Amino acid sequence: MSHVVSVSRLSTSEFHSAVASLSPSVAVFDCDGTLWSGDAGSSFMKWTIETGLVSREMTDWIDSRYRGYLKGEVSEVAICGEMVQMYQRLREDEMRRAAKNFFASQIEPNIFAEMRELVGELRAKGVEIWAVSSTNNWVIEEGVKRFGIPAERALAARVQVKDGVMTDVILDVPTDEGKVASLKRAGVTAPDAVFGNSVHDAAMLAIAKRAFPVNPSAALVERSAQEGWPVYYPAAVRPA
């Protein structure tokens, strides 16, 4: 039986005003669904398979794992790690070229103009800005260039690189509580503002002085109602 969740919605002017009123020193942004629409992680996986970057053997393996994930048999943290491990034995420079082409053609048109404007305003005020994502670091580092966020402040799923070649050794998969852990390792424990769209951002949103659910999933809308977090939808989004 469905139930109606009551949550406050911010207009664009209210959203910008609420962020500005904090006079934040540190702001943290999720990426997929928050800075741009869609899931760049799974989209990149499919794109690299379609373009032939990935071997047939690895394609079959990740396809099986992803199907298991969709059925709830493989966890979020596991699949996010495996979607980086699938590129083992490929060269890092090859991955970065692929990420550059992918982001420009597949994701850049989906950037939320309001979020790019907000990040620009915060940068102009000297705010320390971090990006945190469970998508691979090649795509995220390429994407946050559009927002002026340096690669060293982009915390993303990554594997160890040895002699310029990708390995299967996972270094980080920032999702759920792992996002908080990744920020903590970077020295960020009490950010002023955190922006996220998914329930997998909830732990990170909860450590903020103020949480800003952006383009929230149904599960995050429900959590936002419980926490009293007003939500924001960019103009390109049609909330359910």
Short mmCIF file of C-alpha atoms in Angstrom, two decimals:
data_model
loop_
_atom_site.label_atom_id
_atom_site.label_comp_id
_atom_site.label_asym_id
_atom_site.label_seq_id
_atom_site.Cartn_x
_atom_site.Cartn_y
_atom_site.Cartn_z
CA MET A 1 0.00 0.00 0.00
CA SER A 2 1.48 3.36 -1.07
CA HIS A 3 1.66 6.36 1.22
CA VAL A 4 2.16 10.06 0.60
CA VAL A 5 5.39 11.58 1.88
CA SER A 6 5.24 15.26 2.76
CA VAL A 7 8.47 17.14 2.12
CA SER A 8 9.22 20.83 1.66
CA ARG A 9 10.49 21.92 -1.76
CA LEU A 10 12.81 24.85 -2.35
CA SER A 11 12.56 27.10 -5.40
CA THR A 12 15.82 27.94 -7.17
CA SER A 13 16.02 31.34 -5.47
CA GLU A 14 15.27 29.79 -2.07
CA PHE A 15 17.88 27.10 -2.71
CA HIS A 16 20.61 29.60 -3.55
CA SER A 17 19.63 31.81 -0.63
CA ALA A 18 19.70 28.89 1.80
CA VAL A 19 23.21 27.95 0.69
CA ALA A 20 24.42 31.55 0.80
CA SER A 21 22.99 32.08 4.29
CA LEU A 22 25.32 29.39 5.62
CA SER A 23 28.42 31.29 4.48
CA PRO A 24 29.98 27.86 4.02
CA SER A 25 33.71 27.20 4.28
CA VAL A 26 33.44 23.60 3.03
CA ALA A 27 30.85 22.19 0.63
CA VAL A 28 30.56 18.59 -0.59
CA PHE A 29 28.75 17.42 -3.71
CA ASP A 30 27.72 13.99 -4.90
CA CYS A 31 28.00 13.84 -8.71
CA ASP A 32 25.64 11.48 -10.59
CA GLY A 33 22.09 12.77 -10.24
CA THR A 34 23.26 15.82 -8.28
CA LEU A 35 25.58 17.80 -10.57
CA TRP A 36 24.17 16.14 -13.68
CA SER A 37 21.28 13.80 -14.43
CA GLY A 38 21.71 10.08 -14.91
CA ASP A 39 24.17 7.47 -13.67
CA ALA A 40 27.55 8.03 -15.32
CA GLY A 41 28.96 4.88 -13.70
CA SER A 42 26.63 2.34 -15.30
CA SER A 43 26.45 4.42 -18.50
CA PHE A 44 30.25 4.33 -18.83
CA MET A 45 30.24 0.58 -18.23
CA LYS A 46 27.74 0.08 -21.07
CA TRP A 47 29.49 2.59 -23.36
CA THR A 48 32.90 0.94 -22.97
CA ILE A 49 31.35 -2.46 -23.74
CA GLU A 50 29.56 -1.08 -26.82
CA THR A 51 32.72 0.65 -28.10
CA GLY A 52 34.81 -2.51 -27.70
CA LEU A 53 37.16 -1.27 -25.00
CA VAL A 54 36.38 -4.25 -22.79
CA SER A 55 37.14 -7.90 -23.64
CA ARG A 56 34.34 -10.40 -24.23
CA GLU A 57 35.39 -12.32 -21.13
CA MET A 58 35.21 -9.24 -18.92
CA THR A 59 31.96 -8.16 -20.57
CA ASP A 60 30.33 -11.48 -19.74
CA TRP A 61 31.57 -11.29 -16.15
CA ILE A 62 30.36 -7.75 -15.43
CA ASP A 63 27.06 -8.40 -17.22
CA SER A 64 26.41 -11.32 -14.90
CA ARG A 65 27.37 -9.29 -11.84
CA TYR A 66 25.25 -6.29 -12.88
CA ARG A 67 22.23 -8.50 -13.46
CA GLY A 68 22.77 -9.84 -9.93
CA TYR A 69 22.93 -6.28 -8.63
CA LEU A 70 19.62 -5.39 -10.28
CA LYS A 71 18.07 -8.46 -8.61
CA GLY A 72 19.43 -7.40 -5.22
CA GLU A 73 21.92 -10.27 -5.09
CA VAL A 74 25.05 -8.08 -5.38
CA SER A 75 25.54 -5.12 -3.03
CA GLU A 76 25.95 -1.48 -4.05
CA VAL A 77 29.52 -1.31 -2.78
CA ALA A 78 30.45 -4.56 -4.52
CA ILE A 79 29.11 -3.60 -7.95
CA CYS A 80 30.63 -0.10 -7.78
CA GLY A 81 34.02 -1.65 -7.09
CA GLU A 82 33.62 -4.28 -9.79
CA MET A 83 32.70 -1.60 -12.35
CA VAL A 84 36.25 -0.28 -11.87
CA GLN A 85 37.94 -3.69 -11.58
CA MET A 86 36.52 -4.63 -14.99
CA TYR A 87 39.18 -2.42 -16.62
CA GLN A 88 42.13 -4.30 -15.13
CA ARG A 89 45.07 -4.75 -17.52
CA LEU A 90 44.05 -1.69 -19.54
CA ARG A 91 46.31 1.37 -19.51
CA GLU A 92 45.42 4.39 -17.40
CA ASP A 93 45.99 6.82 -20.27
CA GLU A 94 43.56 4.73 -22.35
CA MET A 95 40.95 4.96 -19.58
CA ARG A 96 41.36 8.71 -19.30
CA ARG A 97 40.94 9.19 -23.06
CA ALA A 98 37.82 7.04 -22.96
CA ALA A 99 36.42 8.99 -19.99
CA LYS A 100 37.07 12.30 -21.75
CA ASN A 101 35.22 11.20 -24.90
CA PHE A 102 32.41 9.58 -22.91
CA PHE A 103 31.76 12.55 -20.66
CA ALA A 104 31.76 15.09 -23.48
CA SER A 105 29.35 13.09 -25.63
CA GLN A 106 27.13 11.34 -23.08
CA ILE A 107 27.01 13.33 -19.83
CA GLU A 108 27.99 16.96 -20.37
CA PRO A 109 24.64 17.82 -22.04
CA ASN A 110 22.95 16.63 -18.82
CA ILE A 111 24.76 18.98 -16.43
CA PHE A 112 22.29 20.91 -14.27
CA ALA A 113 22.84 24.59 -15.11
CA GLU A 114 21.70 25.65 -11.63
CA MET A 115 24.29 23.41 -9.99
CA ARG A 116 27.11 24.65 -12.22
CA GLU A 117 26.10 28.21 -11.33
CA LEU A 118 26.00 27.39 -7.62
CA VAL A 119 29.43 25.76 -7.62
CA GLY A 120 30.79 28.76 -9.52
CA GLU A 121 29.37 31.14 -6.91
CA LEU A 122 30.87 29.11 -4.07
CA ARG A 123 34.26 28.92 -5.76
CA ALA A 124 34.23 32.70 -6.26
CA LYS A 125 33.74 33.07 -2.50
CA GLY A 126 36.71 30.82 -1.75
CA VAL A 127 34.67 27.86 -0.51
CA GLU A 128 36.56 24.55 -0.32
CA ILE A 129 34.63 22.22 -2.60
CA TRP A 130 34.76 18.42 -2.69
CA ALA A 131 33.12 15.93 -5.03
CA VAL A 132 32.35 12.40 -3.80
CA SER A 133 31.08 9.59 -6.02
CA SER A 134 30.91 5.81 -6.30
CA THR A 135 31.50 6.16 -10.06
CA ASN A 136 35.06 5.58 -11.31
CA ASN A 137 37.62 8.31 -10.78
CA TRP A 138 38.40 8.76 -14.51
CA VAL A 139 34.86 9.86 -15.34
CA ILE A 140 34.41 11.89 -12.15
CA GLU A 141 37.72 13.73 -12.50
CA GLU A 142 36.83 14.54 -16.11
CA GLY A 143 33.32 15.67 -15.13
CA VAL A 144 34.26 17.95 -12.24
CA LYS A 145 36.62 19.88 -14.52
CA ARG A 146 33.43 21.50 -15.84
CA PHE A 147 32.82 22.85 -12.33
CA GLY A 148 36.39 23.96 -11.60
CA ILE A 149 36.82 21.28 -8.92
CA PRO A 150 40.42 19.97 -8.87
CA ALA A 151 41.09 16.25 -9.27
CA GLU A 152 42.65 16.05 -5.81
CA ARG A 153 39.29 17.02 -4.31
CA ALA A 154 37.38 14.36 -6.25
CA LEU A 155 36.88 11.22 -4.16
CA ALA A 156 35.69 8.38 -6.36
CA ALA A 157 35.83 4.62 -6.89
CA ARG A 158 39.35 3.71 -7.87
CA VAL A 159 41.82 0.88 -8.19
CA GLN A 160 45.57 0.77 -7.85
CA VAL A 161 47.58 1.69 -10.94
CA LYS A 162 50.89 -0.12 -11.45
CA ASP A 163 53.33 0.97 -14.17
CA GLY A 164 50.51 2.85 -15.89
CA VAL A 165 48.26 -0.22 -15.98
CA MET A 166 45.00 -0.73 -14.11
CA THR A 167 44.97 -3.53 -11.51
CA ASP A 168 42.07 -5.20 -9.69
CA VAL A 169 43.21 -3.85 -6.30
CA ILE A 170 40.46 -1.57 -4.99
CA LEU A 171 41.63 1.57 -3.18
CA ASP A 172 38.26 3.20 -2.49
CA VAL A 173 34.54 2.85 -3.22
CA PRO A 174 32.76 5.87 -1.71
CA THR A 175 29.13 4.90 -1.21
CA ASP A 176 26.79 5.00 1.80
CA GLU A 177 28.89 5.26 5.01
CA GLY A 178 31.94 4.85 2.77
CA LYS A 179 31.42 8.41 1.54
CA VAL A 180 31.79 9.68 5.10
CA ALA A 181 34.88 7.51 5.56
CA SER A 182 36.46 8.82 2.34
CA LEU A 183 35.86 12.41 3.41
CA LYS A 184 37.28 11.71 6.86
CA ARG A 185 40.48 10.32 5.34
CA ALA A 186 40.73 13.56 3.36
CA GLY A 187 40.34 15.57 6.56
CA VAL A 188 36.70 16.59 6.01
CA THR A 189 34.60 15.62 9.02
CA ALA A 190 32.05 18.44 9.43
CA PRO A 191 31.22 20.07 6.08
CA ASP A 192 28.92 23.07 6.16
CA ALA A 193 26.82 21.99 3.17
CA VAL A 194 26.36 18.60 1.52
CA PHE A 195 24.43 17.98 -1.70
CA GLY A 196 23.21 14.53 -2.79
CA ASN A 197 20.41 12.85 -4.71
CA SER A 198 20.33 9.28 -3.46
CA VAL A 199 19.76 7.32 -0.28
CA HIS A 200 23.39 6.26 -0.76
CA ASP A 201 24.24 9.90 0.05
CA ALA A 202 22.19 9.94 3.25
CA ALA A 203 25.10 9.21 5.60
CA MET A 204 27.09 12.02 4.00
CA LEU A 205 24.14 14.40 4.13
CA ALA A 206 23.70 13.62 7.82
CA ILE A 207 27.16 14.97 8.79
CA ALA A 208 26.52 18.37 7.23
CA LYS A 209 25.66 21.56 9.05
CA ARG A 210 22.87 21.64 6.48
CA ALA A 211 21.84 18.90 4.07
CA PHE A 212 20.60 19.70 0.57
CA PRO A 213 18.88 16.81 -1.21
CA VAL A 214 18.96 17.66 -4.94
CA ASN A 215 16.84 15.80 -7.51
CA PRO A 216 16.19 13.22 -4.77
CA SER A 217 15.30 9.59 -5.41
CA ALA A 218 12.10 8.26 -3.85
CA ALA A 219 14.05 6.71 -0.97
CA LEU A 220 15.87 9.99 -0.30
CA VAL A 221 12.57 11.92 -0.41
CA GLU A 222 11.31 9.64 2.34
CA ARG A 223 14.50 10.10 4.37
CA SER A 224 14.32 13.86 3.81
CA ALA A 225 10.78 13.94 5.17
CA GLN A 226 11.94 12.09 8.29
CA GLU A 227 14.92 14.42 8.78
CA GLY A 228 13.13 17.64 7.88
CA TRP A 229 15.44 18.33 4.93
CA PRO A 230 13.84 20.57 2.27
CA VAL A 231 14.54 19.24 -1.23
CA TYR A 232 15.46 20.96 -4.48
CA TYR A 233 14.69 20.04 -8.08
CA PRO A 234 16.60 21.69 -10.95
CA ALA A 235 14.40 22.96 -13.78
CA ALA A 236 15.30 20.01 -16.01
CA VAL A 237 13.78 17.58 -13.51
CA ARG A 238 10.10 16.68 -13.31
CA PRO A 239 9.52 15.46 -9.75
CA ALA A 240 7.10 12.59 -9.34
#
